[in-house]
Amino acid sequence: MSPWRLWLAVTLTMVAFAANSLLCRIALTQSSIDAASFTLLRLISGALMLSLLVLMRRRPLAGHGSWQSALALFGYAAAFSFAYLTLATGSGALLLFGAVQATMIGVGLYRGERLGMGQWLGLMLALGGVVVLLLPGITAPPLASALLMLLAGACWGCYSLWGRAATDPLAASAGNFLKALLPALLLALWLMPSLRVDALGVVCAIASGALASGLGYALWYRVLPALKATVAATVQLSVPLLAALGGLLLGEGLSWRLVLAACAILGGIGLVIRARASA
């Protein structure tokens, strides 16, 4: 893959990842679909798209994925949807991304990795940014929704860590999406009296699952081998910014609290990544 095609693919992938936040927020604020239905439809469409891509490569679907990863995927998708009932697009993406990185760094520490002074400084700066974002005030996000998004990020961080060992990431993702349909269906059955759908909500859920998630993940796995680990981690710093810019289209302004928290969280994570690269 030529350099310009590589970076075009990377850009499209980051836009797809940010689009998940925007599509979910549009569905839950401008349509009547509920969070459980959105989650189920997103996972169904994602499973269908990923399964189709695997079958097009003449690979078997059976035997891929794990229940551990599937439950983490479901936890991420469900908490993500319910959190966006009240969270703004940019705040949600920032909390999600920060929690993903914090989870992966935390697991590394638990496994015996050591951080240098610069990495500790970056970690403290990022955690301080989360505290600033959650401090009570007029522009603070609802605490319950913020905690749900942090849970979604922790689930996605675990999913990413467990997925590193997959020999065929695309097939593993398809298998995980298929398995995640069971808990998503059980959640929908449990909340059946409150389920609601409409055309706009269904379109957003399908776009989120099939395009932003299914095709987005497939494209990411296509370009990931061509990127250094630190580069792959760094480019993902753009996702919360892209999501916040997308939120402007929905009339969600950028508060000083969000800007300050974004600088602290993304700058802190950047310090950790940079220090890892030079270690």
Short mmCIF file of C-alpha atoms in Angstrom, two decimals:
data_model
loop_
_atom_site.label_atom_id
_atom_site.label_comp_id
_atom_site.label_asym_id
_atom_site.label_seq_id
_atom_site.Cartn_x
_atom_site.Cartn_y
_atom_site.Cartn_z
CA MET A 1 0.00 0.00 0.00
CA SER A 2 1.44 3.38 -1.05
CA PRO A 3 1.92 6.04 1.66
CA TRP A 4 -0.95 8.24 0.48
CA ARG A 5 -3.34 5.30 0.27
CA LEU A 6 -2.23 4.18 3.72
CA TRP A 7 -2.96 7.54 5.30
CA LEU A 8 -6.23 7.85 3.38
CA ALA A 9 -7.26 4.49 4.83
CA VAL A 10 -6.16 5.57 8.32
CA THR A 11 -8.14 8.81 8.01
CA LEU A 12 -11.26 6.97 6.87
CA THR A 13 -10.89 4.55 9.79
CA MET A 14 -10.65 7.33 12.37
CA VAL A 15 -13.68 9.05 10.82
CA ALA A 16 -15.57 5.75 11.03
CA PHE A 17 -14.67 5.32 14.70
CA ALA A 18 -15.80 8.88 15.47
CA ALA A 19 -18.97 8.33 13.44
CA ASN A 20 -20.08 5.67 15.93
CA SER A 21 -20.48 8.36 18.58
CA LEU A 22 -22.24 10.74 16.20
CA LEU A 23 -24.65 8.12 14.83
CA CYS A 24 -25.54 6.89 18.30
CA ARG A 25 -26.15 10.42 19.54
CA ILE A 26 -28.31 11.27 16.51
CA ALA A 27 -30.38 8.12 16.96
CA LEU A 28 -30.98 8.61 20.68
CA THR A 29 -31.74 12.34 20.55
CA GLN A 30 -33.45 12.85 17.20
CA SER A 31 -35.38 9.59 16.82
CA SER A 32 -37.56 7.50 19.13
CA ILE A 33 -35.33 4.39 19.16
CA ASP A 34 -34.29 3.19 22.62
CA ALA A 35 -30.75 2.29 23.68
CA ALA A 36 -31.34 -1.48 23.88
CA SER A 37 -32.82 -1.64 20.37
CA PHE A 38 -29.98 0.48 19.01
CA THR A 39 -27.44 -1.86 20.62
CA LEU A 40 -29.10 -4.99 19.23
CA LEU A 41 -29.46 -3.58 15.71
CA ARG A 42 -25.89 -2.30 15.74
CA LEU A 43 -24.51 -5.70 16.72
CA ILE A 44 -26.73 -7.54 14.20
CA SER A 45 -25.65 -5.32 11.29
CA GLY A 46 -22.02 -5.45 12.39
CA ALA A 47 -22.13 -9.25 12.61
CA LEU A 48 -23.69 -9.51 9.15
CA MET A 49 -21.14 -7.17 7.55
CA LEU A 50 -18.13 -8.85 9.18
CA SER A 51 -19.47 -12.33 8.36
CA LEU A 52 -19.93 -11.31 4.73
CA LEU A 53 -16.35 -10.00 4.56
CA VAL A 54 -15.03 -13.25 6.04
CA LEU A 55 -17.05 -15.39 3.63
CA MET A 56 -15.86 -13.26 0.69
CA ARG A 57 -12.32 -14.27 1.66
CA ARG A 58 -13.45 -17.91 1.54
CA ARG A 59 -12.72 -18.36 5.24
CA PRO A 60 -14.90 -20.38 7.64
CA LEU A 61 -16.91 -18.54 10.28
CA ALA A 62 -17.15 -21.40 12.75
CA GLY A 63 -14.61 -21.64 15.55
CA HIS A 64 -13.67 -17.96 15.70
CA GLY A 65 -14.13 -15.53 18.56
CA SER A 66 -14.63 -16.26 22.25
CA TRP A 67 -17.38 -15.75 24.81
CA GLN A 68 -15.01 -13.70 26.94
CA SER A 69 -14.43 -11.21 24.14
CA ALA A 70 -18.08 -11.33 23.08
CA LEU A 71 -19.25 -10.35 26.57
CA ALA A 72 -16.72 -7.50 26.62
CA LEU A 73 -17.99 -6.38 23.20
CA PHE A 74 -21.59 -6.48 24.42
CA GLY A 75 -20.65 -4.59 27.60
CA TYR A 76 -19.01 -1.89 25.49
CA ALA A 77 -21.90 -1.60 23.02
CA ALA A 78 -24.65 -1.55 25.65
CA ALA A 79 -22.94 0.86 28.05
CA PHE A 80 -22.00 3.07 25.08
CA SER A 81 -25.62 3.33 23.94
CA PHE A 82 -27.14 3.99 27.35
CA ALA A 83 -24.44 6.55 28.17
CA TYR A 84 -25.25 8.53 25.03
CA LEU A 85 -28.84 9.04 26.14
CA THR A 86 -27.59 12.14 27.96
CA LEU A 87 -23.89 12.60 27.17
CA ALA A 88 -22.78 15.06 24.50
CA THR A 89 -20.94 13.52 21.55
CA GLY A 90 -17.51 15.00 22.34
CA SER A 91 -17.65 14.35 26.09
CA GLY A 92 -18.68 10.74 25.50
CA ALA A 93 -15.91 10.07 22.99
CA LEU A 94 -13.33 11.68 25.28
CA LEU A 95 -14.39 9.58 28.28
CA LEU A 96 -14.51 6.43 26.14
CA PHE A 97 -11.07 6.96 24.63
CA GLY A 98 -9.50 7.88 27.96
CA ALA A 99 -10.96 4.79 29.63
CA VAL A 100 -9.74 2.52 26.82
CA GLN A 101 -6.18 3.75 27.14
CA ALA A 102 -6.28 3.77 30.96
CA THR A 103 -7.48 0.16 30.95
CA MET A 104 -4.75 -1.00 28.59
CA ILE A 105 -2.06 0.87 30.55
CA GLY A 106 -3.44 -0.44 33.84
CA VAL A 107 -3.36 -4.03 32.62
CA GLY A 108 0.22 -3.49 31.50
CA LEU A 109 1.16 -2.28 34.98
CA TYR A 110 -0.61 -5.26 36.55
CA ARG A 111 1.40 -7.57 34.31
CA GLY A 112 4.66 -6.07 35.48
CA GLU A 113 5.34 -3.27 32.98
CA ARG A 114 7.15 -0.27 34.43
CA LEU A 115 6.51 3.37 33.62
CA GLY A 116 9.18 6.03 33.46
CA MET A 117 8.85 9.52 34.92
CA GLY A 118 7.46 10.95 31.67
CA GLN A 119 4.87 8.19 31.43
CA TRP A 120 3.75 8.70 35.03
CA LEU A 121 3.46 12.44 34.36
CA GLY A 122 1.34 11.76 31.28
CA LEU A 123 -0.86 9.30 33.18
CA MET A 124 -1.46 11.77 36.02
CA LEU A 125 -2.23 14.53 33.51
CA ALA A 126 -4.77 12.33 31.73
CA LEU A 127 -6.43 11.31 35.00
CA GLY A 128 -6.55 14.96 36.02
CA GLY A 129 -8.37 15.72 32.78
CA VAL A 130 -11.03 13.12 33.60
CA VAL A 131 -11.45 14.67 37.07
CA VAL A 132 -11.84 18.15 35.52
CA LEU A 133 -14.49 16.83 33.15
CA LEU A 134 -16.48 15.13 35.92
CA LEU A 135 -16.28 17.89 38.56
CA PRO A 136 -19.77 19.16 39.50
CA GLY A 137 -20.85 22.25 37.61
CA ILE A 138 -23.20 23.59 34.99
CA THR A 139 -21.33 21.98 32.09
CA ALA A 140 -20.38 18.72 33.81
CA PRO A 141 -21.76 15.59 32.10
CA PRO A 142 -24.34 13.54 34.05
CA LEU A 143 -22.38 11.35 36.46
CA ALA A 144 -24.31 8.12 35.82
CA SER A 145 -23.86 8.44 32.05
CA ALA A 146 -20.20 9.36 32.45
CA LEU A 147 -19.61 6.26 34.56
CA LEU A 148 -21.39 4.13 31.96
CA MET A 149 -19.09 5.51 29.26
CA LEU A 150 -16.04 4.80 31.41
CA LEU A 151 -17.36 1.23 31.77
CA ALA A 152 -17.77 1.04 27.98
CA GLY A 153 -14.15 2.14 27.58
CA ALA A 154 -12.93 -0.44 30.09
CA CYS A 155 -14.82 -3.17 28.22
CA TRP A 156 -13.38 -2.04 24.90
CA GLY A 157 -9.88 -1.92 26.38
CA CYS A 158 -10.23 -5.53 27.57
CA TYR A 159 -11.66 -6.53 24.19
CA SER A 160 -8.68 -4.96 22.43
CA LEU A 161 -6.17 -6.66 24.74
CA TRP A 162 -7.76 -10.08 24.34
CA GLY A 163 -7.94 -9.60 20.57
CA ARG A 164 -4.18 -9.16 20.21
CA ALA A 165 -3.69 -12.92 20.20
CA ALA A 166 -6.10 -13.51 17.29
CA THR A 167 -4.42 -14.98 14.23
CA ASP A 168 -7.29 -13.80 12.02
CA PRO A 169 -8.64 -10.57 13.58
CA LEU A 170 -11.41 -10.14 11.01
CA ALA A 171 -12.80 -13.64 11.54
CA ALA A 172 -12.39 -13.28 15.31
CA SER A 173 -14.36 -10.02 15.22
CA ALA A 174 -17.12 -11.66 13.20
CA GLY A 175 -17.30 -14.52 15.71
CA ASN A 176 -17.37 -12.11 18.65
CA PHE A 177 -20.16 -10.03 17.09
CA LEU A 178 -22.21 -13.16 16.44
CA LYS A 179 -21.78 -14.38 20.02
CA ALA A 180 -22.55 -10.92 21.43
CA LEU A 181 -26.01 -11.11 19.86
CA LEU A 182 -27.19 -13.47 22.61
CA PRO A 183 -26.74 -11.09 25.58
CA ALA A 184 -27.98 -8.20 23.41
CA LEU A 185 -31.15 -10.15 22.62
CA LEU A 186 -31.63 -11.04 26.30
CA LEU A 187 -31.28 -7.36 27.20
CA ALA A 188 -33.88 -6.42 24.58
CA LEU A 189 -36.29 -9.10 25.86
CA TRP A 190 -35.83 -7.88 29.44
CA LEU A 191 -36.64 -4.30 28.40
CA MET A 192 -39.29 -5.28 25.84
CA PRO A 193 -42.09 -3.05 27.27
CA SER A 194 -39.92 0.02 26.66
CA LEU A 195 -38.54 -0.93 23.21
CA ARG A 196 -39.17 1.60 20.45
CA VAL A 197 -37.89 1.91 16.88
CA ASP A 198 -38.38 4.28 13.97
CA ALA A 199 -36.86 4.69 10.52
CA LEU A 200 -34.15 7.19 11.47
CA GLY A 201 -33.08 5.18 14.51
CA VAL A 202 -32.88 1.94 12.52
CA VAL A 203 -30.85 3.61 9.76
CA CYS A 204 -28.40 5.07 12.29
CA ALA A 205 -28.03 1.72 14.09
CA ILE A 206 -27.39 -0.15 10.84
CA ALA A 207 -24.92 2.49 9.65
CA SER A 208 -23.12 2.33 12.99
CA GLY A 209 -22.93 -1.46 12.94
CA ALA A 210 -22.32 -2.23 9.28
CA LEU A 211 -20.29 0.80 8.19
CA ALA A 212 -18.68 2.57 11.17
CA SER A 213 -18.04 -0.69 13.07
CA GLY A 214 -17.94 -3.53 10.51
CA LEU A 215 -16.16 -1.82 7.62
CA GLY A 216 -14.26 0.44 10.04
CA TYR A 217 -12.75 -2.52 11.89
CA ALA A 218 -12.00 -4.34 8.63
CA LEU A 219 -10.15 -1.31 7.27
CA TRP A 220 -8.28 -0.86 10.55
CA TYR A 221 -7.04 -4.44 10.51
CA ARG A 222 -5.98 -3.90 6.89
CA VAL A 223 -3.72 -0.93 7.72
CA LEU A 224 -2.60 -1.91 11.22
CA PRO A 225 0.30 -4.15 10.09
CA ALA A 226 1.75 -1.19 8.16
CA LEU A 227 1.82 1.08 11.23
CA LYS A 228 4.17 1.11 14.18
CA ALA A 229 2.41 0.47 17.48
CA THR A 230 3.10 4.01 18.68
CA VAL A 231 1.81 5.50 15.43
CA ALA A 232 -1.34 3.38 15.64
CA ALA A 233 -1.92 4.57 19.20
CA THR A 234 -1.19 8.20 18.36
CA VAL A 235 -3.54 8.51 15.38
CA GLN A 236 -6.41 7.36 17.59
CA LEU A 237 -5.97 10.58 19.58
CA SER A 238 -7.89 12.23 16.73
CA VAL A 239 -11.11 10.27 17.38
CA PRO A 240 -12.46 12.36 20.31
CA LEU A 241 -11.65 15.57 18.43
CA LEU A 242 -13.45 14.34 15.30
CA ALA A 243 -16.44 13.28 17.42
CA ALA A 244 -16.55 16.69 19.14
CA LEU A 245 -16.45 18.44 15.75
CA GLY A 246 -19.27 16.18 14.59
CA GLY A 247 -21.21 17.16 17.70
CA LEU A 248 -21.13 20.78 16.53
CA LEU A 249 -23.44 19.70 13.69
CA LEU A 250 -25.96 18.67 16.37
CA GLY A 251 -25.72 22.03 18.09
CA GLU A 252 -23.46 20.78 20.89
CA GLY A 253 -21.08 23.62 21.67
CA LEU A 254 -17.51 23.24 22.92
CA SER A 255 -17.29 24.31 26.57
CA TRP A 256 -14.04 25.44 28.14
CA ARG A 257 -14.32 22.49 30.51
CA LEU A 258 -14.38 20.05 27.58
CA VAL A 259 -11.51 21.80 25.79
CA LEU A 260 -9.36 21.82 28.97
CA ALA A 261 -10.16 18.18 29.75
CA ALA A 262 -9.44 17.16 26.15
CA CYS A 263 -6.04 18.86 26.21
CA ALA A 264 -5.15 17.18 29.50
CA ILE A 265 -6.42 13.69 28.62
CA LEU A 266 -5.11 13.53 25.05
CA GLY A 267 -1.88 15.33 25.94
CA GLY A 268 -1.29 12.96 28.85
CA ILE A 269 -1.91 9.88 26.73
CA GLY A 270 0.37 11.35 24.08
CA LEU A 271 3.15 11.70 26.68
CA VAL A 272 2.74 8.06 27.68
CA ILE A 273 2.87 6.90 24.07
CA ARG A 274 5.88 9.10 23.27
CA ALA A 275 7.76 7.90 26.33
CA ARG A 276 7.04 4.28 25.40
CA ALA A 277 8.38 4.88 21.91
CA SER A 278 11.66 6.34 23.20
CA ALA A 279 12.14 3.72 25.93
#
